[in-house]
CSV table of C-alpha atoms in Angstrom, one decimal:
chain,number,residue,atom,x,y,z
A,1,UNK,CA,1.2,-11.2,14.9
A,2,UNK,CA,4.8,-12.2,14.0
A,3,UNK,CA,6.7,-11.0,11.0
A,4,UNK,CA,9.4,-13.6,9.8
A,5,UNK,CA,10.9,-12.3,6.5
A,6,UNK,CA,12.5,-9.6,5.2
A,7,UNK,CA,13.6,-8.4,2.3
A,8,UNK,CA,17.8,-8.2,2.5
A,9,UNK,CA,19.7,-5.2,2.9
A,10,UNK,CA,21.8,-6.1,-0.4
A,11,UNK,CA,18.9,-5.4,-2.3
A,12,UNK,CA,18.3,-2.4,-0.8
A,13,UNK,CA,21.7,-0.7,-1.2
A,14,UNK,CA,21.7,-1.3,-4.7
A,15,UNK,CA,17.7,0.5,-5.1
A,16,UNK,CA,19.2,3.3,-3.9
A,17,UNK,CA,22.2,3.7,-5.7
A,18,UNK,CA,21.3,6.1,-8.8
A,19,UNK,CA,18.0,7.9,-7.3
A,20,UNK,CA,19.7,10.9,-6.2
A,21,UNK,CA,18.8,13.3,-9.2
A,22,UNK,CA,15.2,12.8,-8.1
A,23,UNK,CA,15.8,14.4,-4.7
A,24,UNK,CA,14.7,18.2,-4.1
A,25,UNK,CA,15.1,20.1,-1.6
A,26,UNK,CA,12.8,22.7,-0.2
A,27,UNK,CA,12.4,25.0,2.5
A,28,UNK,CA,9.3,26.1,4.1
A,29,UNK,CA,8.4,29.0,6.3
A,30,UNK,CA,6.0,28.2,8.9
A,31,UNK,CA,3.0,29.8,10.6
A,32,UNK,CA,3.3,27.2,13.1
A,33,UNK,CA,7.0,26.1,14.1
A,34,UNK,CA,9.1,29.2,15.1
A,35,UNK,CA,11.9,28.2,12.8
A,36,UNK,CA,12.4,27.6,8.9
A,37,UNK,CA,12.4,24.2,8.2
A,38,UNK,CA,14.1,21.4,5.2
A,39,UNK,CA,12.0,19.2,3.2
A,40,UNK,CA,13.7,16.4,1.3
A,41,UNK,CA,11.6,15.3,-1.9
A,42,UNK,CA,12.0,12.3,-3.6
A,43,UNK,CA,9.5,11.9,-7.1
A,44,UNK,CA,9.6,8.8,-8.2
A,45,UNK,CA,11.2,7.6,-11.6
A,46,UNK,CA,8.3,8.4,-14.3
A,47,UNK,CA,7.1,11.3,-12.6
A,48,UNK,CA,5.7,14.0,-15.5
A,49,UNK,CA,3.5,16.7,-14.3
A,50,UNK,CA,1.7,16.8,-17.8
A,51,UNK,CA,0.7,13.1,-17.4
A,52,UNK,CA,-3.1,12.1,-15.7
A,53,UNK,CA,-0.8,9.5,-13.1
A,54,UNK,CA,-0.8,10.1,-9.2
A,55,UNK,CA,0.9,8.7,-6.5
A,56,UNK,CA,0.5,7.7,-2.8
A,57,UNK,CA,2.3,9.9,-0.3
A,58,UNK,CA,4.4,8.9,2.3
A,59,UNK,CA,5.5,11.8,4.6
A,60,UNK,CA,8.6,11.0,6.5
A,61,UNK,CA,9.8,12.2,10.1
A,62,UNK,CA,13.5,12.1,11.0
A,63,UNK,CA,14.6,12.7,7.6
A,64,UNK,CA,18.0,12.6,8.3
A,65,UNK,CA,18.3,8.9,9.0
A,66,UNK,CA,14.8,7.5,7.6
A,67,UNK,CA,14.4,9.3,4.8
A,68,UNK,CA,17.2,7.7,2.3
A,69,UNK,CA,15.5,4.2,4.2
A,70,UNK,CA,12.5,4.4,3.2
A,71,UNK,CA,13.1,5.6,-0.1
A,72,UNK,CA,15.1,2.7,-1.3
A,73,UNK,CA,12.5,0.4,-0.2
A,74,UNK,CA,10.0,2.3,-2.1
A,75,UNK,CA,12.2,1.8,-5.5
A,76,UNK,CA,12.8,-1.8,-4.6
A,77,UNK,CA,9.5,-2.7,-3.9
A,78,UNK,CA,7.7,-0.7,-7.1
A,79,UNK,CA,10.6,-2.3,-8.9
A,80,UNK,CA,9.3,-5.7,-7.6
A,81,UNK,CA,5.7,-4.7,-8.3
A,82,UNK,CA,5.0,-4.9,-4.9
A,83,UNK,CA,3.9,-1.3,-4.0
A,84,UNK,CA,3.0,1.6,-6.2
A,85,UNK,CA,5.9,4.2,-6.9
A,86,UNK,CA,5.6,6.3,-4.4
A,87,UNK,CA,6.1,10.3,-3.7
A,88,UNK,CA,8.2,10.8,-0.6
A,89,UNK,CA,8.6,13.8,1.5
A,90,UNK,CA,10.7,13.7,4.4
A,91,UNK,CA,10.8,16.3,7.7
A,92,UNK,CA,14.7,16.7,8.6
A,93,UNK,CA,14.5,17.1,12.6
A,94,UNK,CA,18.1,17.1,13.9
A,95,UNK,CA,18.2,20.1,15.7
A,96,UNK,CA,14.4,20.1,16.5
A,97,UNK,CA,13.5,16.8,17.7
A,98,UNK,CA,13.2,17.3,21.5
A,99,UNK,CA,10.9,20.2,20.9
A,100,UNK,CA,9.3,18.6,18.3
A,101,UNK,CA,8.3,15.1,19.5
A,102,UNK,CA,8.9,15.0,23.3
A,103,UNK,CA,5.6,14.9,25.2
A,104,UNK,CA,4.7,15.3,28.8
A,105,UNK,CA,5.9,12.2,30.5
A,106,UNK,CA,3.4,13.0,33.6
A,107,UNK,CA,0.4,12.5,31.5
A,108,UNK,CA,1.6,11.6,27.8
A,109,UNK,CA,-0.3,14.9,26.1
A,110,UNK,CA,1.5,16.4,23.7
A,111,UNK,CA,3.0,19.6,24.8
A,112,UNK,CA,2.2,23.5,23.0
A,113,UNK,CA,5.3,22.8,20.7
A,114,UNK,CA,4.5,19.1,19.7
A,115,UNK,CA,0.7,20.2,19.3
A,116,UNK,CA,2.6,23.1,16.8
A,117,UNK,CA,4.8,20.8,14.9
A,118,UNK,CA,1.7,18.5,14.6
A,119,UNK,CA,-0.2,21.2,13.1
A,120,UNK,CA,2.5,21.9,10.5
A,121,UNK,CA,2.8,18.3,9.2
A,122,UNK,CA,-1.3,18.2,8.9
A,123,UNK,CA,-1.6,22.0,7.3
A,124,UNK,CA,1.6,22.8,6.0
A,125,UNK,CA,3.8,19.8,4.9
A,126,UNK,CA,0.6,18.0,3.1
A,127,UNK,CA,-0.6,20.6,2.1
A,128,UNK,CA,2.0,22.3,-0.2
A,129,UNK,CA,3.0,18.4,-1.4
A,130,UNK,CA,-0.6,18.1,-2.8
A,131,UNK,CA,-0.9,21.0,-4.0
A,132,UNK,CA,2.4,20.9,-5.6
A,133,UNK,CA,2.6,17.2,-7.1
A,134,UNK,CA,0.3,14.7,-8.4
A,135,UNK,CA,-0.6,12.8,-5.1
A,136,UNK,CA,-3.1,10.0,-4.9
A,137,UNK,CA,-5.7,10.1,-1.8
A,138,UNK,CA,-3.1,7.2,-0.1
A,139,UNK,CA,-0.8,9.0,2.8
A,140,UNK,CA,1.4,7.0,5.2
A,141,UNK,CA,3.5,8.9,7.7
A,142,UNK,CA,6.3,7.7,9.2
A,143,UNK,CA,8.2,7.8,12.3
A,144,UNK,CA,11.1,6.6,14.8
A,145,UNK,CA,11.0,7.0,19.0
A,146,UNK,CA,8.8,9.9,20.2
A,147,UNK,CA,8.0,10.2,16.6
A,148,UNK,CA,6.7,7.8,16.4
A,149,UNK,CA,4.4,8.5,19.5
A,150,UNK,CA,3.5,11.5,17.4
A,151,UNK,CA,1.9,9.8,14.7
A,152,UNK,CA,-0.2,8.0,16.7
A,153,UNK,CA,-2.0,11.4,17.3
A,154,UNK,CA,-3.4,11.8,14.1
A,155,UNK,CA,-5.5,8.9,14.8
A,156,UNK,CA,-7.5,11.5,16.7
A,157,UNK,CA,-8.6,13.4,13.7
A,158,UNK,CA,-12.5,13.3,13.2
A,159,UNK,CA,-12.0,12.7,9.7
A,160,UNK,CA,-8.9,10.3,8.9
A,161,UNK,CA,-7.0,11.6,6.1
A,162,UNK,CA,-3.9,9.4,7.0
A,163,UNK,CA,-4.5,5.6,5.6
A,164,UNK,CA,-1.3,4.3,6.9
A,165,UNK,CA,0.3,4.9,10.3
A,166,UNK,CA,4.1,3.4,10.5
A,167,UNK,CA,5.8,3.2,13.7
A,168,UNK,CA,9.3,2.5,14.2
A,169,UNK,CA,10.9,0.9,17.4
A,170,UNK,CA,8.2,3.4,19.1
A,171,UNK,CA,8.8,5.4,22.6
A,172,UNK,CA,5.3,5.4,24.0
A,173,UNK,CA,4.4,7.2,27.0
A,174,UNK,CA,2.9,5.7,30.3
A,175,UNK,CA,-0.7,6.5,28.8
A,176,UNK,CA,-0.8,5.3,25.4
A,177,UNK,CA,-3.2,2.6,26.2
A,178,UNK,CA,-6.2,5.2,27.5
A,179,UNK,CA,-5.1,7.9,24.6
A,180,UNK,CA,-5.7,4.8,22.0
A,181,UNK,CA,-8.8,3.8,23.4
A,182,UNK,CA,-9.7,7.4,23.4
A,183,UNK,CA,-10.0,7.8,19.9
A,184,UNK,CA,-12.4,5.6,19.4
A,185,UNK,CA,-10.9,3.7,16.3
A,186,UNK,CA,-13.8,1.3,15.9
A,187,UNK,CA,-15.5,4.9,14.1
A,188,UNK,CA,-12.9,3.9,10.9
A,189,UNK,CA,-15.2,1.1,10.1
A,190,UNK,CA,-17.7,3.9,9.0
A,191,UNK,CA,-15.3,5.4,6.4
A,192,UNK,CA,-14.7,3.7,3.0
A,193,UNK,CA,-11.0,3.5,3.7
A,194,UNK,CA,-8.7,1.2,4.5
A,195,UNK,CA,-6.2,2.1,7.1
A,196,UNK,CA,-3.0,0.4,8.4
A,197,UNK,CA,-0.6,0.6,11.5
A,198,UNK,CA,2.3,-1.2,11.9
A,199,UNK,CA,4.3,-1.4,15.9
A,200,UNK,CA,7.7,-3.4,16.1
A,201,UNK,CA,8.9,-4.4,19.1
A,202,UNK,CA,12.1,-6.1,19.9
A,203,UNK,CA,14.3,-8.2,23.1
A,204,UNK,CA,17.1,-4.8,22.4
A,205,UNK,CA,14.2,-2.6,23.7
A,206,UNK,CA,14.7,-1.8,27.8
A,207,UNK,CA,12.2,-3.8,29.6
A,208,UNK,CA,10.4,-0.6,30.0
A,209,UNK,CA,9.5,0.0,26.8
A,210,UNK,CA,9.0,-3.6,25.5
A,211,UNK,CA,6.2,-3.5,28.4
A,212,UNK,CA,4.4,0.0,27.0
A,213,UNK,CA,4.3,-1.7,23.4
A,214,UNK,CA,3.3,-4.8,24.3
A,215,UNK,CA,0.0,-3.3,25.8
A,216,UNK,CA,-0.6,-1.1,23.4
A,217,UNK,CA,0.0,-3.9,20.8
A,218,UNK,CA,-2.3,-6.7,23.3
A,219,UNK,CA,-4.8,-4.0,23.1
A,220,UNK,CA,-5.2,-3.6,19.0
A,221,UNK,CA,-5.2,-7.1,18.2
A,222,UNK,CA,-8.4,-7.2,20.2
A,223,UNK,CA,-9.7,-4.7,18.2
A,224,UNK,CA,-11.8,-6.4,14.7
A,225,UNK,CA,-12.3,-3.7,12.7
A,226,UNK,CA,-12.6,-4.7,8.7
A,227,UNK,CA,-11.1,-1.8,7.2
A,228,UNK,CA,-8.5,-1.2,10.2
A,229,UNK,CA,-5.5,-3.4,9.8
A,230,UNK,CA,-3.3,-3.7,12.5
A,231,UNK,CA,0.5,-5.0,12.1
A,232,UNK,CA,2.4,-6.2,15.8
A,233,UNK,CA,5.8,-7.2,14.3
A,234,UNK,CA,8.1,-8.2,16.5
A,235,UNK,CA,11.9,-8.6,15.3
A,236,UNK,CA,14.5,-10.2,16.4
A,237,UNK,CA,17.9,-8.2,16.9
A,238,UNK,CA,20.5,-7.0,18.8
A,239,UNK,CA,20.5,-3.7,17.4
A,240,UNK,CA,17.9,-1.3,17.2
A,241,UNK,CA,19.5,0.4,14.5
A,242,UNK,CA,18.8,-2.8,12.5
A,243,UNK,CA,15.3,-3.1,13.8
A,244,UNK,CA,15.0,0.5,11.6
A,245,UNK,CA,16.2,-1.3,8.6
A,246,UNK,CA,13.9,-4.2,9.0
A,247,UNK,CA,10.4,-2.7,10.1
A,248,UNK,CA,10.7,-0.6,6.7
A,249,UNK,CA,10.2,-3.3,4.3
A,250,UNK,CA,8.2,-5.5,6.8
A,251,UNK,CA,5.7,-2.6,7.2
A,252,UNK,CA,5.2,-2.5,3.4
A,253,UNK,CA,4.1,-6.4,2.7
A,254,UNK,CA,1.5,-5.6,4.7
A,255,UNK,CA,0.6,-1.9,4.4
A,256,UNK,CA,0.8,-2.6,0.2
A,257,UNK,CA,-0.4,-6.1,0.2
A,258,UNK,CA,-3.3,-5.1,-1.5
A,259,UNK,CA,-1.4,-3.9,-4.7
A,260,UNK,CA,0.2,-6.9,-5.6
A,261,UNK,CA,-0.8,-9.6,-6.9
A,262,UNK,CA,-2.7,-12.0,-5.5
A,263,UNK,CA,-0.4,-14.3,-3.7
A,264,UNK,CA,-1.0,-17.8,-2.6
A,265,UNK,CA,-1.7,-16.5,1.2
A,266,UNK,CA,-4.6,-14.3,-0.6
A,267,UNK,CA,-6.1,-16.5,-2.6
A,268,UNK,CA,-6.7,-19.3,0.7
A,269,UNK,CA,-7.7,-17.0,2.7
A,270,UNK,CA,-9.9,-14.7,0.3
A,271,UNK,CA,-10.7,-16.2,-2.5
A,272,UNK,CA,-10.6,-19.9,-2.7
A,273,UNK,CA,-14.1,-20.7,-1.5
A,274,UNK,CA,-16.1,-17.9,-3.6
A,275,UNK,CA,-18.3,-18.5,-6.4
A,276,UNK,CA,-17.2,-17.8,-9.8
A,277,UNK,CA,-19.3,-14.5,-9.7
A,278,UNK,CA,-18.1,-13.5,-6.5
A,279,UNK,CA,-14.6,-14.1,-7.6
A,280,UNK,CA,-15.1,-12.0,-10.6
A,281,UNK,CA,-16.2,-9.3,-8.4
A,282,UNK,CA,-13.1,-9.8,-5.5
A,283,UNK,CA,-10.6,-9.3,-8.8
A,284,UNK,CA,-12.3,-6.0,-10.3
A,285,UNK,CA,-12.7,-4.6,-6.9
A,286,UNK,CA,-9.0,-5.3,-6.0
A,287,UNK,CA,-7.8,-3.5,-9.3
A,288,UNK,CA,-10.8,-0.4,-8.3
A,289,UNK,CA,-9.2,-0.3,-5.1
A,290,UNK,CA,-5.9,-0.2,-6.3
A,291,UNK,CA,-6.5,2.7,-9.1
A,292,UNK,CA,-8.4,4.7,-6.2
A,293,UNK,CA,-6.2,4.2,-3.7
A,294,UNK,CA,-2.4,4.3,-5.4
A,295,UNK,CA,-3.7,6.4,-8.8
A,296,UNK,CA,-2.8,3.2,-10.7
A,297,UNK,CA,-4.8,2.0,-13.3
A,298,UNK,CA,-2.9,-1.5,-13.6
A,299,UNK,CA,-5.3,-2.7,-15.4
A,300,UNK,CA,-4.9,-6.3,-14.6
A,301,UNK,CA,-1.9,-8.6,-14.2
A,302,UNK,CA,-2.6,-12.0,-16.3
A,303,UNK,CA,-1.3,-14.1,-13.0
A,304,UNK,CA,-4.6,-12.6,-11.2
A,305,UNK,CA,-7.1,-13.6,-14.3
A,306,UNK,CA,-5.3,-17.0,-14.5
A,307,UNK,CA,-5.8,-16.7,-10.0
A,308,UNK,CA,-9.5,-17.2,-10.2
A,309,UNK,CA,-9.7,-18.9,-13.9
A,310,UNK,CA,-10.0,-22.6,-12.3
A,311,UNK,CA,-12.9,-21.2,-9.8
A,312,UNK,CA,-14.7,-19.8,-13.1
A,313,UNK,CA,-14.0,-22.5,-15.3
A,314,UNK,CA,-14.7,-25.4,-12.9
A,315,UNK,CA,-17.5,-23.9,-10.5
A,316,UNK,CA,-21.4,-23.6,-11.9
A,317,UNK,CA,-20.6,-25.2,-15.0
A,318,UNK,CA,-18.9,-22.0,-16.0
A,319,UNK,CA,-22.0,-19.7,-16.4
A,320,UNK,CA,-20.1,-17.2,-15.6
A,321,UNK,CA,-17.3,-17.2,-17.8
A,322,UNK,CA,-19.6,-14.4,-19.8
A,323,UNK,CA,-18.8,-11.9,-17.3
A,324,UNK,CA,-15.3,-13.1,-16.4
A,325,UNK,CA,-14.6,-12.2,-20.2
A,326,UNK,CA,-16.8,-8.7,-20.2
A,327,UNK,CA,-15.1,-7.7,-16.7
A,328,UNK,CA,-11.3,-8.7,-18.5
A,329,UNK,CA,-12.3,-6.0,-21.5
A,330,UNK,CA,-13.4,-3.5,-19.3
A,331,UNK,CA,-10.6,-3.4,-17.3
A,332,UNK,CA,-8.2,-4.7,-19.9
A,333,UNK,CA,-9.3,-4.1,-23.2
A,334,UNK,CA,-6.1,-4.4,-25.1
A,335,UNK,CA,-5.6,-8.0,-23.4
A,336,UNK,CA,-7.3,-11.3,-25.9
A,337,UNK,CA,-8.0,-13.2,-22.9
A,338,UNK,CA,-11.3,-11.2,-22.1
A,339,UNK,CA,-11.8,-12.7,-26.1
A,340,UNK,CA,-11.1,-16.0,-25.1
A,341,UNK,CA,-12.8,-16.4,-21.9
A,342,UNK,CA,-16.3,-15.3,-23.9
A,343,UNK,CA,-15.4,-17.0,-26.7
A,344,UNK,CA,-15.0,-20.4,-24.5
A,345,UNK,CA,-18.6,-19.1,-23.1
A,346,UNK,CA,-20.2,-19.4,-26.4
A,347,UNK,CA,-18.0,-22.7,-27.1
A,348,UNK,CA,-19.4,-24.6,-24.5
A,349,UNK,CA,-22.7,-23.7,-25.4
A,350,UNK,CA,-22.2,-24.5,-28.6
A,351,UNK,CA,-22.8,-22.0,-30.0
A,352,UNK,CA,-19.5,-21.6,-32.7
A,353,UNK,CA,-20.4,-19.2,-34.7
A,354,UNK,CA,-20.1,-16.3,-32.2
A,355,UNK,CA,-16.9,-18.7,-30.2
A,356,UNK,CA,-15.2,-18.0,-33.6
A,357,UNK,CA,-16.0,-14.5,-34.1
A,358,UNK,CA,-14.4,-13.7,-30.3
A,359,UNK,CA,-11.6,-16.1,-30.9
A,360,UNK,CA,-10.6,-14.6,-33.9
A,361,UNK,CA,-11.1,-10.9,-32.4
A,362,UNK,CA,-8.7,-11.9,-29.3
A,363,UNK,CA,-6.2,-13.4,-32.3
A,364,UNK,CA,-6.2,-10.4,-33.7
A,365,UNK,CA,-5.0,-8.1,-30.6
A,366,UNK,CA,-1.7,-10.5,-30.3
A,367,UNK,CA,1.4,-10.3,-32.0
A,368,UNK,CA,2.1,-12.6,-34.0
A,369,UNK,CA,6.2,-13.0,-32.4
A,370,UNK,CA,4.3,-13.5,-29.3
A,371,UNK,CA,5.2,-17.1,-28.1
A,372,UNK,CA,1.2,-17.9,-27.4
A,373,UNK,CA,-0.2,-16.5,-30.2
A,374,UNK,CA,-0.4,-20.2,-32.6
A,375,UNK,CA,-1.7,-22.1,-29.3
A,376,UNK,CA,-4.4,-19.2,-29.0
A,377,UNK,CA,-4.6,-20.0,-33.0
A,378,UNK,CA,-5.6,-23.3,-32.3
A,379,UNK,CA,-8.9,-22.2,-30.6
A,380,UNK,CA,-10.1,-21.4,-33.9
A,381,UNK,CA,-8.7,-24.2,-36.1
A,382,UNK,CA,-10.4,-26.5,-33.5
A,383,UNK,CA,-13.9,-25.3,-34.5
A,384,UNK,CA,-13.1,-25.0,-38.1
A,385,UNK,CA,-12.4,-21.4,-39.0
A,386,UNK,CA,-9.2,-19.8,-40.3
């Protein structure tokens, strides 16, 4: 699959500008690597320890020139309401990279110290950021080159605690193909997950290397698994420093799709052709997915309700606008429009008496400066209340 759009690099400069005083830095004595080692931290604006919130965690390799990256499309897109805020940890690896990342190029294993700087990402890194900070069960790990190589690794884990795999302008070894296939990714299906990964390639790449993730990427798009998403991106540019910049932001349209709202693309594809009941149940188990996944109870944006109102309204002589309403106040009790979709219920049955009695209750949750509030008035002048 090819990406077209990004988001522009104006943007991002000015998302990052002013998130500085969120940054902490830690170090952390491992049992693992043979050195101490520099976390960067970035907590997202909001963060509060005493509140019941949580957030995804994205744990970043080659810190030093991904880290500041990453983060400024995290603030841009949660600005946007495109992605959750996020808590973002980052691995500084300038002095340690070769020993960290470089694998044996005569079979593509990792070698004793990759297998050891694996080991402190999975035991140590995680581990003190969840038990330190308010994490939601979403992780993405991120990396660049033979990190990138790395990552792919951790799709080897019996139990997948990593939902979303990110690899940037990737150096694969010779045997990436066999080491994918020997994972056995189609066992993801069997979790009740969702899991992402995300491979650019690009014309700067040698020839070499454009051939290694070609395969690899030829080989995952024959792979249908529901809950495993797979991203091939391709950009176009003459840099690969750019190529950085842009797989960032193009990794998260897809990897946080499923937090915004529902876009024209998701509504053809997913929703347009269900039953009213069916479409009820897509919208509460997007906003279910999101508060399990992100830690965001949301919840629910009025463009979704009004997504899926026409399929409600229109389809089975809206039966089910009942339910439509009852699902609204469950997830959105303060909102009137759970009122008024049950109150149009009873309305079309004719049954006024209890249309008023929800109209008026879904009146009286609005303010009255609120620019709808007389035209939501006018449901209950039509059937003769006040």
């Amino acid at each position: 699959m090819m990406i077209k759009k990004s988001l522009p690099l104006i943007f991002l400069f000015f998302s990052i500008y002013g998130y500085s005083q969120k940054i902490i830095n830690k170090t952390i004595e491992s049992d693992y690597v043979d050195s101490i080692r520099t976390l960067k931290i970035y907590l997202p604006e909001g963060y509060d320890d005493k509140e019941d919130k949580n957030y995804p965690l994205a744990v970043v390799l080659d810190a030093e020139y991904l880290f500041d990256t990453y983060v400024g499309n995290a603030v841009l897109f949660a600005a946007k309401d495109k992605a959750p805020k996020q808590i973002v940890v980052g691995v500084q690896m300038a002095k340690t990279r070769k020993k960290d990342t470089y694998f044996n190029i005569n079979n593509g294993n990792l070698t004793s110290d990759n297998e050891n700087f694996y080991q402190f990402i999975k035991d140590e890194v995680i581990f003190e950021i969840e038990s330190t900070y308010k994490t939601s069960p979403f992780i993405s790990i991120i990396g660049e080159g033979t990190s990138a190589n790395l990552i792919t690794n951790f799709l080897r884990e019996q139990t997948p605690f990593i939902n979303s795999y990110i690899c940037i302008n990737p150096t694969f070894s010779d045997f990436i193909g066999s080491q994918i296939q020997s994972y056995n990714i189609s066992r993801f299906q069997k979790e009740d997950n969702t899991f992402y990964f995300y491979t650019n390639n690009a014309a700067v790449f040698s020839d070499e290397k454009q051939t290694r993730i070609g395969e690899l990427q030829q080989l995952l798009s024959g792979l249908e698994i529901k809950n495993f998403n797979i991203i091939n991106d391709t950009i176009h540019t003459k840099s690969s420093v750019s190529a950085i910049s842009e797989a960032i932001p193009r990794a998260f349209n897809k990897v946080f799709e499923i937090y915004s709202a529902i876009s024209k693309e998701e509504f053809e594809k997913n929703v347009k052709e269900l039953s009213p009941l069916d479409a009820i149940s897509y919208l509460e188990n997007k906003y279910l997915d999101i508060e399990f996944l992100f830690g965001s109870n949301l919840g629910i944006r009025e463009q979704d309700i009004f997504a899926i109102e026409k399929i409600v309204i229109e389809k089975e002589n809206g039966d089910q606008l009942l339910n439509f309403g009852k699902m609204i106040l469950k997830l959105f009790p303060s909102s009137p429009l759970g009122d008024y979709y049950i109150g149009r219920y009873y309305e079309e049955g004719k049954n006024i008496k209890k249309a008023l009695k929800y109209y008026k209750i879904g009146y009286g949750k609005m303010d009255p400066a609120d620019p709808n509030a007389d035209a939501f008035y006018e449901n209950i002048l039509r059937l003769g209340g006040r």
